[in-house]
PDB file of C-alpha atoms in Angstrom:
ATOM      1  CA  ASP A   1     146.894 -93.686-180.606  1.00 53.00           C
ATOM      2  CA  THR A   2     148.972 -91.190-178.576  1.00 66.00           C
ATOM      3  CA  ALA A   3     146.166 -89.030-177.181  1.00 91.00           C
ATOM      4  CA  VAL A   4     147.195 -89.898-173.611  1.00 96.00           C
ATOM      5  CA  SER A   5     150.734 -91.183-173.256  1.00 96.00           C
ATOM      6  CA  GLN A   6     152.729 -92.442-170.303  1.00 96.00           C
ATOM      7  CA  THR A   7     156.394 -93.185-169.742  1.00 96.00           C
ATOM      8  CA  PRO A   8     157.818 -95.571-168.916  1.00 97.00           C
ATOM      9  CA  LYS A   9     155.630 -98.516-169.888  1.00 96.00           C
ATOM     10  CA  TYR A  10     157.472-100.826-167.521  1.00 97.00           C
ATOM     11  CA  LEU A  11     159.360 -99.947-164.362  1.00 97.00           C
ATOM     12  CA  VAL A  12     161.236-102.485-162.253  1.00 97.00           C
ATOM     13  CA  THR A  13     162.973-101.194-159.173  1.00 97.00           C
ATOM     14  CA  GLN A  14     164.184-102.093-155.697  1.00 97.00           C
ATOM     15  CA  MET A  15     162.343-101.403-152.479  1.00 97.00           C
ATOM     16  CA  GLY A  16     163.263 -98.046-151.008  1.00 97.00           C
ATOM     17  CA  ASN A  17     164.011 -96.352-154.319  1.00 97.00           C
ATOM     18  CA  ASP A  18     162.305 -93.214-155.632  1.00 97.00           C
ATOM     19  CA  LYS A  19     160.753 -93.236-159.103  1.00 97.00           C
ATOM     20  CA  SER A  20     158.609 -91.059-161.349  1.00 97.00           C
ATOM     21  CA  ILE A  21     155.989 -91.791-163.994  1.00 98.00           C
ATOM     22  CA  LYS A  22     155.145 -89.170-166.586  1.00 97.00           C
ATOM     23  CA  CYS A  23     151.829 -88.544-168.328  1.00 97.00           C
ATOM     24  CA  GLU A  24     150.983 -86.242-171.203  1.00 97.00           C
ATOM     25  CA  GLN A  25     147.747 -85.634-173.066  1.00 96.00           C
ATOM     26  CA  ASN A  26     147.453 -83.816-176.380  1.00 95.00           C
ATOM     27  CA  LEU A  27     143.665 -83.604-176.361  1.00 92.00           C
ATOM     28  CA  GLY A  28     143.455 -80.132-174.863  1.00 91.00           C
ATOM     29  CA  HIS A  29     141.645 -81.553-171.837  1.00 91.00           C
ATOM     30  CA  ASP A  30     141.438 -79.647-168.570  1.00 89.00           C
ATOM     31  CA  THR A  31     141.260 -82.579-166.146  1.00 90.00           C
ATOM     32  CA  MET A  32     143.731 -85.382-165.518  1.00 93.00           C
ATOM     33  CA  TYR A  33     143.738 -88.387-163.184  1.00 94.00           C
ATOM     34  CA  TRP A  34     145.956 -91.066-161.732  1.00 96.00           C
ATOM     35  CA  TYR A  35     144.508 -94.525-161.084  1.00 96.00           C
ATOM     36  CA  LYS A  36     146.085 -97.595-159.508  1.00 96.00           C
ATOM     37  CA  GLN A  37     145.070-101.044-160.761  1.00 95.00           C
ATOM     38  CA  ASP A  38     146.128-103.824-158.428  1.00 91.00           C
ATOM     39  CA  SER A  39     146.684-107.497-159.165  1.00 86.00           C
ATOM     40  CA  LYS A  40     142.962-108.187-158.795  1.00 84.00           C
ATOM     41  CA  LYS A  41     142.285-105.609-161.528  1.00 85.00           C
ATOM     42  CA  PHE A  42     140.463-103.209-159.224  1.00 89.00           C
ATOM     43  CA  LEU A  43     140.713 -99.615-160.507  1.00 92.00           C
ATOM     44  CA  LYS A  44     141.097 -97.053-157.748  1.00 91.00           C
ATOM     45  CA  ILE A  45     141.381 -93.309-158.215  1.00 91.00           C
ATOM     46  CA  MET A  46     144.376 -91.697-156.547  1.00 93.00           C
ATOM     47  CA  PHE A  47     144.415 -88.066-157.690  1.00 92.00           C
ATOM     48  CA  SER A  48     142.617 -85.679-159.991  1.00 90.00           C
ATOM     49  CA  TYR A  49     143.861 -82.339-161.256  1.00 90.00           C
ATOM     50  CA  ASN A  50     141.964 -79.621-163.078  1.00 87.00           C
ATOM     51  CA  ASN A  51     144.088 -77.130-164.985  1.00 85.00           C
ATOM     52  CA  LYS A  52     147.103 -77.774-162.717  1.00 84.00           C
ATOM     53  CA  GLU A  53     145.051 -77.614-159.520  1.00 87.00           C
ATOM     54  CA  LEU A  54     144.619 -80.636-157.254  1.00 88.00           C
ATOM     55  CA  ILE A  55     140.924 -81.399-156.785  1.00 85.00           C
ATOM     56  CA  ILE A  56     140.848 -85.025-155.650  1.00 83.00           C
ATOM     57  CA  ASN A  57     143.345 -86.573-153.273  1.00 83.00           C
ATOM     58  CA  GLU A  58     142.206 -89.976-152.134  1.00 83.00           C
ATOM     59  CA  THR A  59     143.630 -91.769-149.129  1.00 79.00           C
ATOM     60  CA  VAL A  60     147.031 -92.280-150.670  1.00 88.00           C
ATOM     61  CA  PRO A  61     150.286 -92.464-148.671  1.00 90.00           C
ATOM     62  CA  ASN A  62     152.144 -89.180-148.796  1.00 91.00           C
ATOM     63  CA  ARG A  63     155.033 -91.045-150.439  1.00 95.00           C
ATOM     64  CA  PHE A  64     152.993 -90.434-153.616  1.00 95.00           C
ATOM     65  CA  SER A  65     153.246 -86.877-154.872  1.00 94.00           C
ATOM     66  CA  PRO A  66     151.604 -85.753-158.103  1.00 94.00           C
ATOM     67  CA  LYS A  67     152.855 -82.738-159.989  1.00 93.00           C
ATOM     68  CA  SER A  68     151.170 -80.890-162.828  1.00 93.00           C
ATOM     69  CA  PRO A  69     153.515 -78.392-164.517  1.00 92.00           C
ATOM     70  CA  ASP A  70     150.779 -77.496-167.001  1.00 92.00           C
ATOM     71  CA  LYS A  71     147.343 -78.809-167.859  1.00 90.00           C
ATOM     72  CA  ALA A  72     148.731 -81.220-170.468  1.00 94.00           C
ATOM     73  CA  HIS A  73     151.040 -83.012-168.033  1.00 96.00           C
ATOM     74  CA  LEU A  74     150.502 -84.865-164.796  1.00 96.00           C
ATOM     75  CA  ASN A  75     153.456 -86.696-163.305  1.00 96.00           C
ATOM     76  CA  LEU A  76     153.536 -89.058-160.359  1.00 97.00           C
ATOM     77  CA  HIS A  77     156.545 -89.280-158.066  1.00 97.00           C
ATOM     78  CA  ILE A  78     156.808 -92.113-155.579  1.00 96.00           C
ATOM     79  CA  ASN A  79     159.284 -92.034-152.694  1.00 96.00           C
ATOM     80  CA  SER A  80     160.599 -94.985-150.699  1.00 97.00           C
ATOM     81  CA  LEU A  81     158.915 -97.613-152.852  1.00 97.00           C
ATOM     82  CA  GLU A  82     157.334-100.583-151.087  1.00 96.00           C
ATOM     83  CA  LEU A  83     156.400-104.059-152.305  1.00 96.00           C
ATOM     84  CA  GLY A  84     152.708-103.123-152.089  1.00 94.00           C
ATOM     85  CA  ASP A  85     153.201-100.337-154.606  1.00 96.00           C
ATOM     86  CA  SER A  86     153.564-102.936-157.349  1.00 96.00           C
ATOM     87  CA  ALA A  87     150.622-102.357-159.689  1.00 96.00           C
ATOM     88  CA  VAL A  88     149.678-100.855-163.025  1.00 97.00           C
ATOM     89  CA  TYR A  89     149.275 -97.084-162.857  1.00 97.00           C
ATOM     90  CA  PHE A  90     146.960 -95.454-165.385  1.00 97.00           C
ATOM     91  CA  CYS A  91     146.783 -91.811-166.242  1.00 97.00           C
ATOM     92  CA  ALA A  92     143.505 -90.508-167.707  1.00 95.00           C
ATOM     93  CA  SER A  93     142.066 -87.223-168.904  1.00 93.00           C
ATOM     94  CA  SER A  94     138.652 -85.613-169.313  1.00 89.00           C
ATOM     95  CA  PRO A  95     137.676 -82.577-171.371  1.00 85.00           C
ATOM     96  CA  ARG A  96     136.600 -80.516-168.380  1.00 76.00           C
ATOM     97  CA  THR A  97     136.223 -80.749-164.659  1.00 66.00           C
ATOM     98  CA  GLY A  98     133.175 -82.823-163.892  1.00 62.00           C
ATOM     99  CA  GLY A  99     133.139 -84.031-167.466  1.00 65.00           C
ATOM    100  CA  ASP A 100     131.941 -87.528-168.162  1.00 75.00           C
ATOM    101  CA  THR A 101     134.214 -88.981-170.798  1.00 82.00           C
ATOM    102  CA  GLN A 102     137.569 -90.319-169.699  1.00 89.00           C
ATOM    103  CA  TYR A 103     140.463 -91.353-171.902  1.00 92.00           C
ATOM    104  CA  PHE A 104     143.057 -93.642-170.378  1.00 95.00           C
ATOM    105  CA  GLY A 105     146.770 -93.814-171.048  1.00 96.00           C
ATOM    106  CA  PRO A 106     148.450 -97.151-171.846  1.00 96.00           C
ATOM    107  CA  GLY A 107     149.492 -97.746-168.250  1.00 97.00           C
ATOM    108  CA  THR A 108     152.811 -98.162-166.439  1.00 97.00           C
ATOM    109  CA  ARG A 109     153.493-101.540-164.878  1.00 97.00           C
ATOM    110  CA  LEU A 110     155.505-100.929-161.718  1.00 97.00           C
ATOM    111  CA  THR A 111     157.244-103.892-160.095  1.00 97.00           C
ATOM    112  CA  VAL A 112     158.976-103.368-156.776  1.00 97.00           C
ATOM    113  CA  LEU A 113     161.442-106.105-155.820  1.00 96.00           C
TER     114      LEU A 113
ATOM    115  CA  GLY B   1     130.117 -91.984-150.874  1.00 79.00           C
ATOM    116  CA  GLU B   2     129.085 -94.118-153.807  1.00 86.00           C
ATOM    117  CA  ASN B   3     129.464 -97.906-153.778  1.00 91.00           C
ATOM    118  CA  VAL B   4     129.335 -99.824-157.057  1.00 96.00           C
ATOM    119  CA  GLU B   5     129.005-103.598-157.012  1.00 97.00           C
ATOM    120  CA  GLN B   6     129.493-105.687-160.130  1.00 97.00           C
ATOM    121  CA  HIS B   7     128.484-109.281-160.862  1.00 97.00           C
ATOM    122  CA  PRO B   8     129.549-111.810-161.890  1.00 97.00           C
ATOM    123  CA  SER B   9     133.298-111.616-161.390  1.00 96.00           C
ATOM    124  CA  THR B  10     133.842-114.153-164.173  1.00 97.00           C
ATOM    125  CA  LEU B  11     131.584-115.177-167.028  1.00 98.00           C
ATOM    126  CA  SER B  12     132.177-117.859-169.603  1.00 98.00           C
ATOM    127  CA  VAL B  13     129.925-118.140-172.664  1.00 97.00           C
ATOM    128  CA  GLN B  14     129.940-119.977-175.948  1.00 97.00           C
ATOM    129  CA  GLU B  15     130.560-117.951-179.079  1.00 97.00           C
ATOM    130  CA  GLY B  16     127.251-116.647-180.398  1.00 97.00           C
ATOM    131  CA  ASP B  17     125.547-116.653-177.009  1.00 97.00           C
ATOM    132  CA  SER B  18     124.579-113.513-175.105  1.00 98.00           C
ATOM    133  CA  ALA B  19     126.372-112.164-172.040  1.00 98.00           C
ATOM    134  CA  VAL B  20     124.920-109.965-169.314  1.00 98.00           C
ATOM    135  CA  ILE B  21     126.882-108.139-166.631  1.00 98.00           C
ATOM    136  CA  LYS B  22     125.090-106.315-163.816  1.00 98.00           C
ATOM    137  CA  CYS B  23     126.045-103.431-161.568  1.00 98.00           C
ATOM    138  CA  THR B  24     124.294-101.826-158.641  1.00 98.00           C
ATOM    139  CA  TYR B  25     125.039 -98.419-157.178  1.00 97.00           C
ATOM    140  CA  SER B  26     124.138 -96.759-153.899  1.00 95.00           C
ATOM    141  CA  ASP B  27     124.132 -92.993-154.557  1.00 93.00           C
ATOM    142  CA  SER B  28     120.843 -91.862-156.077  1.00 92.00           C
ATOM    143  CA  ALA B  29     122.604 -88.664-157.226  1.00 92.00           C
ATOM    144  CA  SER B  30     124.798 -90.625-159.656  1.00 93.00           C
ATOM    145  CA  ASN B  31     123.628 -89.898-163.167  1.00 91.00           C
ATOM    146  CA  TYR B  32     126.330 -91.102-165.547  1.00 92.00           C
ATOM    147  CA  PHE B  33     127.141 -94.785-166.029  1.00 95.00           C
ATOM    148  CA  PRO B  34     129.926 -95.791-168.417  1.00 94.00           C
ATOM    149  CA  TRP B  35     131.169 -99.262-169.307  1.00 97.00           C
ATOM    150  CA  TYR B  36     134.819 -99.908-170.071  1.00 96.00           C
ATOM    151  CA  LYS B  37     136.455-102.859-171.801  1.00 97.00           C
ATOM    152  CA  GLN B  38     140.006-103.767-170.871  1.00 97.00           C
ATOM    153  CA  GLU B  39     141.829-106.327-172.967  1.00 96.00           C
ATOM    154  CA  LEU B  40     144.796-108.136-171.490  1.00 93.00           C
ATOM    155  CA  GLY B  41     147.698-105.752-171.009  1.00 91.00           C
ATOM    156  CA  LYS B  42     145.799-102.811-172.493  1.00 94.00           C
ATOM    157  CA  ARG B  43     144.120 -99.671-171.221  1.00 95.00           C
ATOM    158  CA  PRO B  44     140.422 -99.479-170.273  1.00 95.00           C
ATOM    159  CA  GLN B  45     138.394 -98.158-173.205  1.00 94.00           C
ATOM    160  CA  LEU B  46     134.902 -96.735-173.109  1.00 94.00           C
ATOM    161  CA  ILE B  47     132.498 -98.945-175.058  1.00 96.00           C
ATOM    162  CA  ILE B  48     129.116 -97.513-174.130  1.00 96.00           C
ATOM    163  CA  ASP B  49     127.580 -95.191-171.564  1.00 94.00           C
ATOM    164  CA  ILE B  50     124.168 -94.129-170.365  1.00 93.00           C
ATOM    165  CA  ARG B  51     122.819 -91.112-168.539  1.00 91.00           C
ATOM    166  CA  SER B  52     120.060 -91.195-165.973  1.00 89.00           C
ATOM    167  CA  ASN B  53     117.474 -89.586-168.245  1.00 88.00           C
ATOM    168  CA  VAL B  54     117.596 -92.631-170.548  1.00 86.00           C
ATOM    169  CA  GLY B  55     116.495 -96.177-169.803  1.00 91.00           C
ATOM    170  CA  GLU B  56     118.311 -98.007-172.572  1.00 95.00           C
ATOM    171  CA  LYS B  57     120.994 -97.402-175.150  1.00 94.00           C
ATOM    172  CA  LYS B  58     122.179 -99.671-177.911  1.00 96.00           C
ATOM    173  CA  ASP B  59     125.233 -99.717-180.162  1.00 94.00           C
ATOM    174  CA  GLN B  60     125.316-102.656-182.561  1.00 95.00           C
ATOM    175  CA  ARG B  61     125.837-105.800-180.465  1.00 97.00           C
ATOM    176  CA  ILE B  62     126.109-104.028-177.118  1.00 98.00           C
ATOM    177  CA  ALA B  63     123.391-102.393-175.070  1.00 98.00           C
ATOM    178  CA  VAL B  64     123.081-100.907-171.625  1.00 97.00           C
ATOM    179  CA  THR B  65     119.920-100.704-169.534  1.00 97.00           C
ATOM    180  CA  LEU B  66     119.359 -98.554-166.473  1.00 96.00           C
ATOM    181  CA  ASN B  67     116.793 -98.935-163.703  1.00 95.00           C
ATOM    182  CA  LYS B  68     117.023 -95.766-161.591  1.00 93.00           C
ATOM    183  CA  THR B  69     114.442 -96.934-159.081  1.00 93.00           C
ATOM    184  CA  ALA B  70     116.298-100.124-158.305  1.00 94.00           C
ATOM    185  CA  LYS B  71     119.677 -98.428-158.799  1.00 95.00           C
ATOM    186  CA  HIS B  72     121.093-100.971-161.164  1.00 95.00           C
ATOM    187  CA  PHE B  73     122.378-101.008-164.712  1.00 97.00           C
ATOM    188  CA  SER B  74     123.431-103.831-166.990  1.00 98.00           C
ATOM    189  CA  LEU B  75     125.610-104.445-170.013  1.00 98.00           C
ATOM    190  CA  HIS B  76     124.236-106.789-172.649  1.00 98.00           C
ATOM    191  CA  ILE B  77     126.407-108.273-175.384  1.00 98.00           C
ATOM    192  CA  THR B  78     124.655-110.296-178.060  1.00 97.00           C
ATOM    193  CA  GLU B  79     126.178-112.725-180.563  1.00 97.00           C
ATOM    194  CA  THR B  80     129.409-112.828-178.599  1.00 98.00           C
ATOM    195  CA  GLN B  81     132.692-113.308-180.437  1.00 97.00           C
ATOM    196  CA  PRO B  82     136.105-114.434-179.154  1.00 96.00           C
ATOM    197  CA  GLU B  83     137.358-110.842-179.471  1.00 96.00           C
ATOM    198  CA  ASP B  84     134.794-109.823-176.855  1.00 97.00           C
ATOM    199  CA  SER B  85     136.917-111.704-174.293  1.00 98.00           C
ATOM    200  CA  ALA B  86     138.207-109.070-171.856  1.00 97.00           C
ATOM    201  CA  VAL B  87     137.583-107.572-168.430  1.00 97.00           C
ATOM    202  CA  TYR B  88     134.582-105.259-168.339  1.00 98.00           C
ATOM    203  CA  PHE B  89     134.170-102.490-165.772  1.00 97.00           C
ATOM    204  CA  CYS B  90     131.100-100.504-164.903  1.00 97.00           C
ATOM    205  CA  ALA B  91     131.328 -97.107-163.235  1.00 95.00           C
ATOM    206  CA  ALA B  92     129.080 -94.434-161.781  1.00 94.00           C
ATOM    207  CA  LYS B  93     129.518 -90.699-161.433  1.00 91.00           C
ATOM    208  CA  ARG B  94     127.599 -87.636-160.321  1.00 88.00           C
ATOM    209  CA  ASN B  95     127.116 -84.776-162.720  1.00 80.00           C
ATOM    210  CA  ASN B  96     129.913 -82.174-162.469  1.00 76.00           C
ATOM    211  CA  PHE B  97     131.838 -84.322-160.010  1.00 81.00           C
ATOM    212  CA  ASN B  98     135.270 -85.599-161.001  1.00 80.00           C
ATOM    213  CA  LYS B  99     135.246 -88.898-159.187  1.00 86.00           C
ATOM    214  CA  PHE B 100     134.338 -92.101-161.010  1.00 90.00           C
ATOM    215  CA  TYR B 101     133.413 -95.089-158.860  1.00 92.00           C
ATOM    216  CA  PHE B 102     134.338 -98.342-160.552  1.00 94.00           C
ATOM    217  CA  GLY B 103     132.940-101.821-160.127  1.00 96.00           C
ATOM    218  CA  SER B 104     135.339-104.665-159.435  1.00 95.00           C
ATOM    219  CA  GLY B 105     135.321-105.936-163.015  1.00 96.00           C
ATOM    220  CA  THR B 106     133.976-108.987-164.855  1.00 97.00           C
ATOM    221  CA  LYS B 107     136.284-111.258-166.772  1.00 97.00           C
ATOM    222  CA  LEU B 108     134.377-112.427-169.844  1.00 98.00           C
ATOM    223  CA  ASN B 109     135.632-115.475-171.695  1.00 98.00           C
ATOM    224  CA  VAL B 110     134.017-116.273-175.034  1.00 97.00           C
ATOM    225  CA  LYS B 111     134.782-119.822-176.084  1.00 96.00           C
ATOM    226  CA  PRO B 112     135.032-120.468-179.823  1.00 92.00           C
TER     227      PRO B 112
END
């Protein structure tokens, strides 16, 4: 099942480093999301893009910068990583903006040491 | 904004018993309510959903009920099996809005 894919699956890094997570969907969907799932399993939306345009930007530190080169890709760059950034990051996509069905990627487990 | 509360946080049942997970929401404009199942180390996957013009929906052993007046919806799993063990999330969304509001999750353990 590679409809929504993410790389890498695991990311272990030191505090202060900069890292990127990549997401690609081959479903032809217009809308993509980034979610953060913390250690208590709570799923929180971070960003949403529709056809390369940012439409949701939750209260996320500006160390997190999403980039959408085209509607099939949504990458997440994180600067100056902190211990509290350790979490699982899920990418997701929906057929259209405001659409109901979401498909999640496999997740990227980020561990900051 | 919307606030979705989910109960219980953990639920343990014997194989073959039924399990019920409840969610309440605050925004009366929400009209789409999906349920996701997340197995350990895996991605959340949609298992069933309901829209506000329907009171109940069933798919084999799982069903969802919606009470718009009381602003709550529930997931019902009958004849539970060990493979039903997972974390279940409810969510709510307004039509044509992009933001999904998730509940805090219920860890279901089905004991063989």
